Coordinates of C-alpha atoms in Angstrom, one line a residue:
Chain A
X1 CA 132.6 89.8 109.0
X2 CA 132.3 86.4 108.0
X3 CA 131.2 83.6 110.7
X4 CA 132.0 80.5 111.1
X5 CA 128.9 77.9 109.9
X6 CA 126.5 76.7 112.2
X7 CA 125.0 73.0 111.6
X8 CA 121.3 73.2 112.8
X9 CA 119.3 70.7 111.9
X10 CA 116.9 72.1 109.7
X11 CA 116.8 70.5 106.1
X12 CA 119.1 72.1 103.4
X13 CA 115.8 73.0 101.6
X14 CA 114.3 75.5 104.4
X15 CA 118.2 77.0 104.9
X16 CA 118.6 80.3 103.1
X17 CA 121.8 78.9 101.1
X18 CA 119.2 76.8 99.2
X19 CA 122.0 75.6 96.3
X20 CA 124.1 72.3 96.5
X21 CA 126.4 73.1 93.4
X22 CA 124.8 73.8 90.7
X23 CA 121.8 72.6 91.6
X24 CA 118.9 74.1 92.9
X25 CA 117.0 72.3 96.0
X26 CA 113.3 72.5 96.8
X27 CA 111.1 70.5 98.7
X28 CA 108.5 69.8 101.5
X29 CA 107.1 67.5 103.9
X30 CA 103.3 66.6 104.7
X31 CA 102.0 64.6 107.0
X32 CA 99.6 62.1 106.4
X33 CA 97.8 59.3 108.0
X34 CA 98.2 56.2 106.4
X35 CA 100.9 53.3 106.8
X36 CA 104.1 54.0 105.2
X37 CA 104.6 50.8 103.1
X38 CA 101.0 51.5 101.7
X39 CA 102.1 55.0 100.4
X40 CA 105.5 53.7 100.2
X41 CA 103.6 51.7 96.9
X42 CA 101.5 54.0 95.7
X43 CA 104.6 56.3 94.6
X44 CA 106.6 53.3 93.6
X45 CA 104.4 53.0 90.5
X46 CA 104.8 55.8 88.5
X47 CA 102.8 55.2 86.4
X48 CA 100.3 56.9 89.2
X49 CA 102.2 59.5 89.5
X50 CA 100.0 61.8 86.9
X51 CA 97.1 61.2 89.5
X52 CA 98.4 64.0 91.6
X53 CA 101.7 65.6 89.6
X54 CA 99.2 67.1 87.7
X55 CA 101.6 68.6 85.3
X56 CA 103.0 65.4 84.3
X57 CA 100.9 63.8 82.2
X58 CA 102.0 60.2 81.7
X59 CA 104.8 58.0 82.8
X60 CA 105.8 54.7 80.9
X61 CA 108.0 52.7 82.1
X62 CA 110.6 51.1 80.0
X63 CA 113.4 48.5 80.4
X64 CA 115.3 48.5 83.7
X65 CA 113.6 50.2 85.6
X66 CA 114.0 53.2 83.5
X67 CA 110.5 55.7 83.2
X68 CA 109.6 58.2 80.7
X69 CA 107.7 61.1 82.0
X70 CA 105.9 63.4 79.6
X71 CA 105.4 66.5 81.0
X72 CA 103.1 69.3 80.0
X73 CA 104.6 72.4 79.0
X74 CA 103.3 76.1 77.8
X75 CA 101.5 76.2 74.4
X76 CA 100.3 73.2 74.2
X77 CA 104.2 71.8 74.1
X78 CA 105.8 68.9 75.7
X79 CA 108.9 68.1 77.7
X80 CA 110.1 64.7 77.4
X81 CA 112.0 63.3 81.0
X82 CA 113.8 60.0 81.1
X83 CA 114.9 58.7 85.1
X84 CA 116.4 56.0 86.1
X85 CA 115.6 54.7 89.8
X86 CA 118.1 54.9 92.3
X87 CA 118.7 53.9 96.2
X88 CA 114.9 52.1 96.4
X89 CA 114.3 51.2 100.2
X90 CA 111.5 49.3 100.5
X91 CA 108.3 51.6 102.7
X92 CA 111.1 54.0 103.3
X93 CA 112.6 55.9 100.0
X94 CA 112.4 56.2 96.3
X95 CA 115.2 57.7 94.6
X96 CA 115.2 58.6 90.6
X97 CA 117.2 60.8 88.3
X98 CA 117.6 61.9 85.1
X99 CA 119.5 60.0 82.6
X100 CA 121.9 61.1 79.4
X101 CA 118.6 60.7 77.0
X102 CA 116.5 63.7 79.3
X103 CA 116.2 66.8 78.3
X104 CA 116.1 67.7 82.0
X105 CA 118.6 67.5 84.2
X106 CA 117.4 66.1 87.8
X107 CA 117.2 64.2 91.0
X108 CA 114.6 63.6 93.4
X109 CA 113.4 61.5 96.2
X110 CA 111.2 60.6 98.6
X111 CA 111.3 59.5 101.8
X112 CA 108.6 58.3 104.0
X113 CA 109.1 57.7 107.8
X114 CA 107.1 56.8 110.8
X115 CA 105.2 60.3 112.7
X116 CA 105.7 60.1 116.1
X117 CA 102.4 58.6 119.0
X118 CA 101.1 56.9 115.9
X119 CA 100.2 59.9 113.3
X120 CA 100.9 58.3 110.3
X121 CA 103.8 59.0 108.3
X122 CA 105.8 62.2 107.3
X123 CA 106.4 62.1 103.6
X124 CA 109.1 63.9 102.0
X125 CA 110.0 65.1 98.8
X126 CA 113.4 67.0 97.6
X127 CA 113.9 67.9 93.9
X128 CA 117.3 69.2 93.0
X129 CA 117.6 70.3 89.1
X130 CA 120.2 72.1 87.6
X131 CA 118.6 75.5 85.8
X132 CA 119.0 74.7 82.2
X133 CA 119.9 76.6 79.4
X134 CA 118.9 77.0 74.9
X135 CA 115.2 77.6 74.1
X136 CA 114.3 73.9 75.4
X137 CA 115.7 75.6 78.9
X138 CA 113.7 78.3 78.5
X139 CA 110.6 76.8 78.3
X140 CA 112.1 74.1 80.6
X141 CA 112.5 77.2 82.8
X142 CA 109.0 78.3 83.2
X143 CA 107.9 75.1 84.4
X144 CA 110.3 74.4 86.9
X145 CA 111.9 78.1 87.7
X146 CA 108.4 80.2 88.5
X147 CA 107.7 78.2 91.3
X148 CA 108.7 75.1 91.8
X149 CA 108.8 74.9 95.5
X150 CA 105.0 76.3 95.2
X151 CA 104.7 73.3 92.4
X152 CA 106.1 70.5 94.6
X153 CA 103.8 71.7 98.2
X154 CA 101.2 71.5 95.3
X155 CA 101.9 67.7 94.2
X156 CA 102.4 66.6 98.0
X157 CA 99.5 67.9 99.5
X158 CA 97.4 66.2 96.2
X159 CA 99.4 63.2 97.1
X160 CA 97.8 63.5 100.9
X161 CA 94.8 64.3 99.9
X162 CA 94.8 61.1 97.6
X163 CA 95.8 58.7 100.2
X164 CA 93.8 59.7 102.9
X165 CA 90.5 61.2 101.4
X166 CA 90.9 58.6 98.3
X167 CA 90.0 61.6 96.2
X168 CA 91.2 65.5 95.3
X169 CA 89.5 68.4 96.5
X170 CA 87.8 70.6 93.9
X171 CA 85.5 73.3 93.9
X172 CA 83.3 72.4 90.8
X173 CA 80.2 71.6 90.6
X174 CA 80.0 69.9 87.3
X175 CA 82.1 67.7 85.2
X176 CA 83.2 70.4 83.2
X177 CA 84.9 72.6 85.0
X178 CA 87.9 74.0 86.6
X179 CA 87.9 73.2 90.6
X180 CA 91.3 74.6 91.4
X181 CA 90.8 78.6 92.4
Chain B
X1 CA 68.6 75.5 88.4
X2 CA 68.2 78.3 89.5
X3 CA 70.1 79.8 92.7
X4 CA 71.4 83.1 94.6
X5 CA 74.5 84.3 92.7
X6 CA 77.6 86.9 93.8
X7 CA 78.0 89.7 91.4
X8 CA 79.2 92.5 93.2
X9 CA 78.8 94.8 96.2
X10 CA 75.6 94.6 97.3
X11 CA 74.2 93.2 94.0
X12 CA 73.1 89.2 94.9
X13 CA 70.4 88.0 92.5
X14 CA 69.0 84.6 91.2
X15 CA 70.0 83.4 88.3
X16 CA 69.8 80.2 86.3
X17 CA 73.2 77.6 86.6
X18 CA 74.0 74.3 85.2
X19 CA 72.8 71.5 87.5
X20 CA 75.5 70.6 89.9
X21 CA 77.2 66.6 89.2
X22 CA 79.2 64.0 91.0
X23 CA 82.4 64.7 90.7
X24 CA 84.0 62.8 93.2
X25 CA 83.5 59.3 94.4
X26 CA 82.4 60.3 98.1
X27 CA 80.0 63.3 96.7
X28 CA 75.7 63.5 96.9
X29 CA 73.7 65.8 95.0
X30 CA 71.0 67.3 96.9
X31 CA 67.9 68.8 96.2
X32 CA 67.5 72.2 99.1
X33 CA 64.6 72.1 101.0
X34 CA 65.6 75.1 103.0
X35 CA 68.6 77.8 103.2
X36 CA 69.1 80.2 105.6
X37 CA 71.2 83.3 105.6
X38 CA 73.8 84.1 108.2
X39 CA 75.1 86.9 109.0
X40 CA 78.3 86.0 107.9
X41 CA 76.7 86.1 104.0
X42 CA 76.0 89.8 104.7
X43 CA 80.2 90.8 104.5
X44 CA 80.1 89.2 101.3
X45 CA 77.3 91.2 100.4
X46 CA 78.8 94.2 101.5
X47 CA 81.9 93.1 99.7
X48 CA 84.3 92.7 101.7
X49 CA 85.6 89.5 102.0
X50 CA 88.3 88.6 99.5
X51 CA 88.3 86.4 96.6
X52 CA 85.0 86.5 95.9
X53 CA 84.5 86.1 92.3
X54 CA 80.7 87.4 90.5
X55 CA 78.8 84.2 89.9
X56 CA 79.9 82.7 92.7
X57 CA 76.6 81.2 94.1
X58 CA 76.1 81.6 98.3
X59 CA 75.2 79.8 101.0
X60 CA 76.5 77.6 103.6
X61 CA 73.2 76.6 105.8
X62 CA 71.2 74.6 104.3
X63 CA 69.8 71.2 104.2
X64 CA 67.8 69.5 101.5
X65 CA 66.9 65.4 100.1
X66 CA 69.7 63.3 98.7
X67 CA 69.1 62.9 95.2
X68 CA 71.9 61.3 93.0
X69 CA 74.8 59.2 95.2
X70 CA 78.1 58.9 94.3
X71 CA 79.8 55.4 94.5
X72 CA 81.8 55.8 97.7
X73 CA 78.2 57.9 99.8
X74 CA 76.6 56.3 102.2
X75 CA 73.7 58.6 102.2
X76 CA 70.6 56.4 100.4
X77 CA 68.2 58.9 97.5
X78 CA 65.5 60.0 99.6
X79 CA 66.9 60.8 102.8
X80 CA 66.5 64.5 104.3
X81 CA 69.8 65.4 105.5
X82 CA 71.4 68.6 107.2
X83 CA 75.0 69.8 105.8
X84 CA 77.7 71.1 107.8
X85 CA 79.0 74.3 106.5
X86 CA 82.3 73.1 107.1
X87 CA 83.6 70.8 104.3
X88 CA 85.6 68.0 105.9
X89 CA 87.1 64.7 105.1
X90 CA 87.3 62.7 108.5
X91 CA 90.6 60.9 108.0
X92 CA 92.9 63.7 108.3
X93 CA 94.6 64.1 111.5
X94 CA 93.0 66.8 112.2
X95 CA 89.0 65.2 111.6
X96 CA 90.7 61.9 113.9
X97 CA 91.5 64.6 116.6
X98 CA 87.8 66.2 115.9
X99 CA 88.9 69.3 114.8
X100 CA 86.8 69.4 111.3
X101 CA 87.0 72.7 110.5
X102 CA 91.0 72.6 110.4
X103 CA 90.7 69.3 108.1
X104 CA 93.8 69.7 105.5
X105 CA 91.5 68.0 102.7
X106 CA 88.2 69.8 102.1
X107 CA 90.3 72.7 100.4
X108 CA 91.7 72.3 97.0
X109 CA 95.5 72.5 97.0
X110 CA 95.6 75.6 95.2
X111 CA 93.3 77.6 97.2
X112 CA 94.8 76.9 99.8
X113 CA 97.7 79.1 99.2
X114 CA 96.6 82.7 100.2
X115 CA 95.7 81.8 103.8
X116 CA 98.9 79.5 104.3
X117 CA 100.7 82.4 103.8
X118 CA 98.2 84.9 105.9
X119 CA 98.3 82.9 108.7
X120 CA 101.2 79.9 108.4
X121 CA 99.3 77.4 107.4
X122 CA 96.2 77.2 105.1
X123 CA 92.5 77.4 106.1
X124 CA 90.0 74.5 105.8
X125 CA 87.0 74.3 103.5
X126 CA 83.4 75.9 103.6
X127 CA 80.3 76.0 101.4
X128 CA 79.6 79.3 99.2
X129 CA 82.1 81.5 100.9
X130 CA 84.7 82.6 98.8
X131 CA 88.1 81.0 96.8
X132 CA 90.0 81.1 99.8
X133 CA 87.7 78.2 101.9
X134 CA 87.4 76.4 98.1
X135 CA 85.6 77.8 96.0
X136 CA 83.2 76.0 96.4
X137 CA 79.5 76.1 95.4
X138 CA 76.8 77.1 97.8
X139 CA 73.1 76.2 99.2
X140 CA 71.1 78.5 98.3
X141 CA 70.2 76.8 94.9
X142 CA 68.2 74.4 94.2
X143 CA 70.6 71.8 94.1
X144 CA 74.0 71.5 95.4
X145 CA 76.9 69.1 95.6
X146 CA 77.8 68.2 98.5
X147 CA 81.4 66.6 99.2
X148 CA 82.5 63.7 101.7
X149 CA 79.1 63.0 102.3
X150 CA 80.0 60.1 104.2
X151 CA 81.1 61.8 107.1
X152 CA 79.6 65.2 106.9
X153 CA 75.6 65.6 106.2
X154 CA 73.4 63.9 108.9
X155 CA 69.9 61.8 107.8
X156 CA 67.1 63.5 110.0
X157 CA 64.9 61.4 111.0
X158 CA 60.7 61.6 109.9
X159 CA 58.5 63.5 111.1
X160 CA 61.2 66.5 112.6
X161 CA 60.3 70.0 110.4
X162 CA 63.1 71.8 108.6
X163 CA 62.7 74.8 110.3
X164 CA 63.7 73.2 114.1
X165 CA 66.6 71.3 112.2
X166 CA 68.3 73.3 109.9
X167 CA 70.1 75.3 112.3
X168 CA 72.8 72.6 112.8
X169 CA 74.4 73.5 109.5
X170 CA 76.0 76.4 111.1
X171 CA 75.0 78.6 114.4
X172 CA 73.7 76.3 116.6
X173 CA 77.0 73.8 116.9
X174 CA 78.3 77.6 116.7
X175 CA 76.8 78.9 119.6
X176 CA 77.4 75.1 121.3
X177 CA 80.9 75.8 120.8
X178 CA 81.0 79.2 121.5
X179 CA 80.3 78.3 125.1
X180 CA 82.0 75.1 125.3
X181 CA 85.1 77.1 124.9
X182 CA 84.2 79.4 127.9
X183 CA 84.7 76.2 129.9
X184 CA 82.2 76.9 132.0
X185 CA 82.1 76.2 135.8
X186 CA 78.6 75.9 138.0
X187 CA 78.2 78.8 139.4
X188 CA 79.5 81.1 136.6
X189 CA 78.9 83.9 135.7
X190 CA 78.9 84.1 131.6
X191 CA 78.7 87.8 129.2
X192 CA 77.7 87.4 125.8
X193 CA 78.6 90.3 124.0
X194 CA 75.8 90.0 120.8
X195 CA 72.6 88.8 120.9
X196 CA 73.1 87.9 117.2
X197 CA 71.9 84.0 115.9
X198 CA 75.3 82.5 117.6
X199 CA 75.0 84.9 120.2
X200 CA 71.6 83.5 121.4
X201 CA 72.4 79.8 120.9
X202 CA 75.6 80.8 122.8
X203 CA 73.1 81.7 126.0
X204 CA 70.8 78.8 125.4
X205 CA 74.1 76.9 125.7
X206 CA 75.6 78.6 128.6
X207 CA 72.4 77.8 130.3
X208 CA 72.0 73.9 130.0
X209 CA 76.3 73.7 130.8
X210 CA 75.1 75.4 134.0
X211 CA 76.4 78.7 133.9
X212 CA 74.5 80.3 137.3
X213 CA 74.3 83.6 135.5
X214 CA 74.2 84.6 131.7
X215 CA 74.4 88.0 130.6
X216 CA 74.0 89.3 127.0
X217 CA 74.6 92.8 125.4
X218 CA 73.5 94.1 122.4
X219 CA 71.3 97.5 121.1
X220 CA 68.5 96.1 119.9
X221 CA 65.7 95.5 122.2
X222 CA 63.8 92.8 119.7
X223 CA 67.1 90.4 120.0
X224 CA 67.5 91.3 123.9
X225 CA 64.3 89.8 124.3
X226 CA 64.8 87.0 122.7
X227 CA 68.0 86.6 125.2
X228 CA 65.4 87.3 128.4
X229 CA 63.4 84.7 127.1
X230 CA 66.5 81.6 127.4
X231 CA 66.7 83.1 130.8
X232 CA 69.7 85.9 130.3
X233 CA 69.8 88.7 132.1
X234 CA 69.8 92.0 129.4
X235 CA 72.7 95.0 129.2
X236 CA 72.0 97.8 126.4
X237 CA 75.0 99.0 125.8
X238 CA 73.3 102.4 124.5
X239 CA 71.9 102.6 127.9
X240 CA 74.4 101.3 130.6
X241 CA 78.3 101.1 130.8
X242 CA 79.0 97.8 130.1
X243 CA 82.0 97.2 132.5
X244 CA 80.5 99.0 135.4
X245 CA 77.5 97.2 134.8
X246 CA 79.3 93.8 134.3
X247 CA 81.6 94.1 137.6
X248 CA 78.5 95.2 139.8
X249 CA 76.6 92.3 138.5
X250 CA 79.4 89.7 139.7
X251 CA 79.8 91.6 143.2
X252 CA 83.0 93.5 142.2
X253 CA 85.1 90.2 139.9
X254 CA 84.3 90.4 136.0
X255 CA 82.4 87.5 134.9
X256 CA 83.5 84.0 135.0
X257 CA 83.8 83.8 131.1
X258 CA 83.0 85.9 128.5
X259 CA 81.6 85.3 124.9
X260 CA 82.5 87.9 122.1
X261 CA 79.8 86.8 119.5
X262 CA 80.1 90.6 117.9
X263 CA 82.5 89.0 115.3
X264 CA 81.3 87.8 111.8
X265 CA 79.5 85.5 113.5
X266 CA 80.4 82.3 111.7
X267 CA 83.3 82.6 109.2
X268 CA 84.5 86.0 107.7
X269 CA 87.4 85.0 106.7
X270 CA 89.6 87.2 105.5
X271 CA 92.8 86.1 104.1
X272 CA 94.2 89.4 101.7
X273 CA 95.2 92.8 101.9
X274 CA 94.5 92.9 105.1
X275 CA 94.8 96.3 106.6
X276 CA 92.3 97.6 103.7
X277 CA 90.0 95.0 104.7
X278 CA 90.0 96.0 108.5
X279 CA 89.9 100.2 107.1
X280 CA 87.3 98.8 105.4
X281 CA 84.9 97.2 108.2
X282 CA 85.5 100.4 110.9
X283 CA 82.3 101.9 110.9
X284 CA 80.6 98.6 112.4
X285 CA 84.4 97.0 112.7
X286 CA 85.3 99.9 115.1
X287 CA 82.4 98.8 117.8
X288 CA 83.3 95.2 116.6
X289 CA 87.4 95.8 118.2
X290 CA 85.9 97.5 120.7
X291 CA 83.5 94.7 122.7
X292 CA 86.3 92.3 122.2
X293 CA 89.1 94.6 124.2
X294 CA 86.0 95.4 126.9
X295 CA 85.4 91.7 127.1
X296 CA 89.1 91.2 127.6
X297 CA 89.1 94.3 130.4
X298 CA 85.9 92.9 131.8
X299 CA 86.6 89.5 132.5
X300 CA 87.8 88.4 135.7
X301 CA 91.5 87.2 136.6
X302 CA 91.9 84.2 135.4
X303 CA 88.6 84.0 133.4
X304 CA 88.4 82.7 130.1
X305 CA 87.3 84.5 126.9
X306 CA 85.6 82.1 123.9
X307 CA 85.7 84.3 120.2
X308 CA 83.6 82.1 118.0
X309 CA 83.1 85.9 116.3
X310 CA 85.9 86.2 113.5
X311 CA 88.5 88.4 113.0
X312 CA 90.5 87.3 109.7
X313 CA 93.5 90.1 110.0
X314 CA 95.0 91.8 112.8
X315 CA 93.9 94.3 115.8
X316 CA 95.6 96.6 117.1
X317 CA 95.0 97.9 120.6
X318 CA 95.0 94.3 121.4
X319 CA 95.0 94.7 125.6
X320 CA 97.9 92.4 125.8
X321 CA 98.9 93.5 128.9
X322 CA 95.3 92.4 130.5
X323 CA 95.6 89.0 129.0
X324 CA 99.1 88.1 130.8
X325 CA 98.9 90.3 133.8
X326 CA 94.7 88.7 135.1
X327 CA 96.0 85.1 133.2
X328 CA 93.0 85.4 130.8
X329 CA 92.8 82.3 128.3
X330 CA 91.6 82.7 124.7
X331 CA 89.7 80.1 123.0
X332 CA 88.8 81.1 119.4
X333 CA 88.3 78.7 116.0
X334 CA 85.6 77.9 113.4
X335 CA 83.1 75.2 114.6
X336 CA 84.1 71.7 114.4
X337 CA 80.5 70.9 113.1
X338 CA 81.0 67.4 112.7
X339 CA 81.9 66.8 116.2
X340 CA 78.3 68.1 117.7
X341 CA 75.3 67.4 115.2
X342 CA 74.7 64.1 116.9
X343 CA 74.1 65.9 120.4
X344 CA 72.5 68.5 119.6
X345 CA 70.3 66.7 117.1
X346 CA 69.6 64.9 120.1
X347 CA 68.8 67.8 122.4
X348 CA 66.5 69.0 119.6
X349 CA 64.2 66.1 120.0
X350 CA 63.8 66.0 123.3
X351 CA 63.3 70.0 123.6
X352 CA 66.1 71.1 125.4
X353 CA 67.0 73.7 122.8
X354 CA 65.0 75.8 120.9
X355 CA 66.0 76.8 117.4
X356 CA 62.6 78.1 115.6
X357 CA 62.1 80.8 117.9
X358 CA 65.1 82.9 116.1
X359 CA 63.0 82.7 112.4
X360 CA 61.6 86.1 111.8
X361 CA 60.9 85.3 107.7
X362 CA 60.4 82.6 105.3
X363 CA 61.1 83.4 101.6
X364 CA 60.7 81.8 98.5
X365 CA 64.6 81.6 96.6
X366 CA 63.2 83.9 94.3
X367 CA 62.9 86.4 97.2
X368 CA 66.5 85.8 98.3
X369 CA 67.9 89.4 97.2
X370 CA 64.8 91.1 99.1
X371 CA 65.9 88.9 102.0
X372 CA 69.7 89.5 101.8
X373 CA 69.0 93.5 101.8
X374 CA 66.2 93.6 104.7
X375 CA 68.1 90.9 106.8
X376 CA 71.1 93.3 106.2
X377 CA 69.3 97.0 106.5
X378 CA 66.7 95.7 109.7
X379 CA 68.5 94.0 111.9
X380 CA 66.3 94.5 114.6
X381 CA 63.2 93.4 112.9
X382 CA 64.9 90.5 110.6
X383 CA 66.1 88.2 113.0
X384 CA 66.9 85.2 110.6
X385 CA 65.6 84.6 107.7
X386 CA 65.1 80.9 105.7
X387 CA 64.5 80.6 101.9
X388 CA 62.5 77.5 100.8
X389 CA 63.4 77.0 97.2
X390 CA 60.9 74.6 96.9
X391 CA 58.0 77.4 97.7
X392 CA 56.9 78.6 101.5
X393 CA 54.4 76.5 102.5

């Protein structure tokens, strides 16, 4: 028997039905013990995204606030994502969405809100993407559909480490070894 | 460099590894002068902790001389420091609450996944204790990389010997926090299960915190003698009914606070394949679970239970009714080492706390495998092993 849906206070990404039309939504919140303005400024400079998004090799800023993201794919390949900024609110929110030139259809936004009692800032990233088709799609599916939630979680935690501790933790003890897991 | 390396169950060897390098700005590199084998290292030795890889360097109780520093380190070359086993950033919400072992930023993000799934939130990081806690190379080596060296290590004044201060790295603060978690009031009777290194430091700490009576429970005569030396009354559980004895030694009400130092002493973090691991531990583990259940039944109504011994997985036959109906408070947790080091260093300097009594054997690094074997097999005589990578003086 169908019940009327209640509207609880949980974000869409935490609901059992986490689809929005054709888009799948992933996301995560982290508490970061730094002021909003500082976190906003760092994220707003997209060229710094590769410091915590390890799948992103580089971001080039073009005309009209458009950015070209080069994303590492399996077997040494690359996928290019072109985004434009949307809904940027100083010290509060940054949004982006893919343009018609992009190989991936995606949209994302990150919000910065004050945590209670001076605990810092709650940073919430939410990314929606359309599961792609075709050869490129299969490649991208590997990247994004394998565990997009895990990827988002890792990226946000690296951002937190970088902003709080000033560095990303590594268990390596020489520069030539991998320090995660 | 030479380093004590884990290869599998009951298989540790001293191998040659590359020297550690500065990787992050807050790092320092130490030349290790003293490093101890912890009781919890024996659980790695027994192969019951998941997340180990052949080739991992062990050791989380160590000190040494600073030989290299990153640009954001506040240490200086030549300083002698003791390093907390917990790797904590000093900047996150948890570190600001002085809950250092809960630090969010020491454990590399990918390594956090397993414990986040098991416990709801990820564990913090530690040296030389599996990839669940970061996969950091430990200090049973000639050299070690120390992250967050501006907030963790404590500088040791000239004139203090390594053996006086080495245990600031883990077991002394762990015993101290165990007593603190017991919230001791004047006149209290405090019962301590387990007279191993942590239990013995908990005994000393409980006495310093004003307990009227401290009772140590064990079955190794040599370890009970050490507890006696610090003013504890003793119960040998092979000869005595423990709960009955505790009731009779407290005028029939039970101890005000109990400390379970039987578990894995410090950081036996089990985060995978939980039931199998528990079963794997059933030989010693059955006693271990028994001790905690016994402690819960022995403690007086409204009393306090402190658990420094670590339980990484799940325990059945938990006396939940006793907890509820007697109004018991329980506190546990990995030690917030950085919170205690300065105060405990002062207490050592003032002669309030004796640290060297525990050491039964001093070996070179090359002799470490033999140290593991004997510490594991001869617990009565081998109470604590300290390794000297520079050679035994």
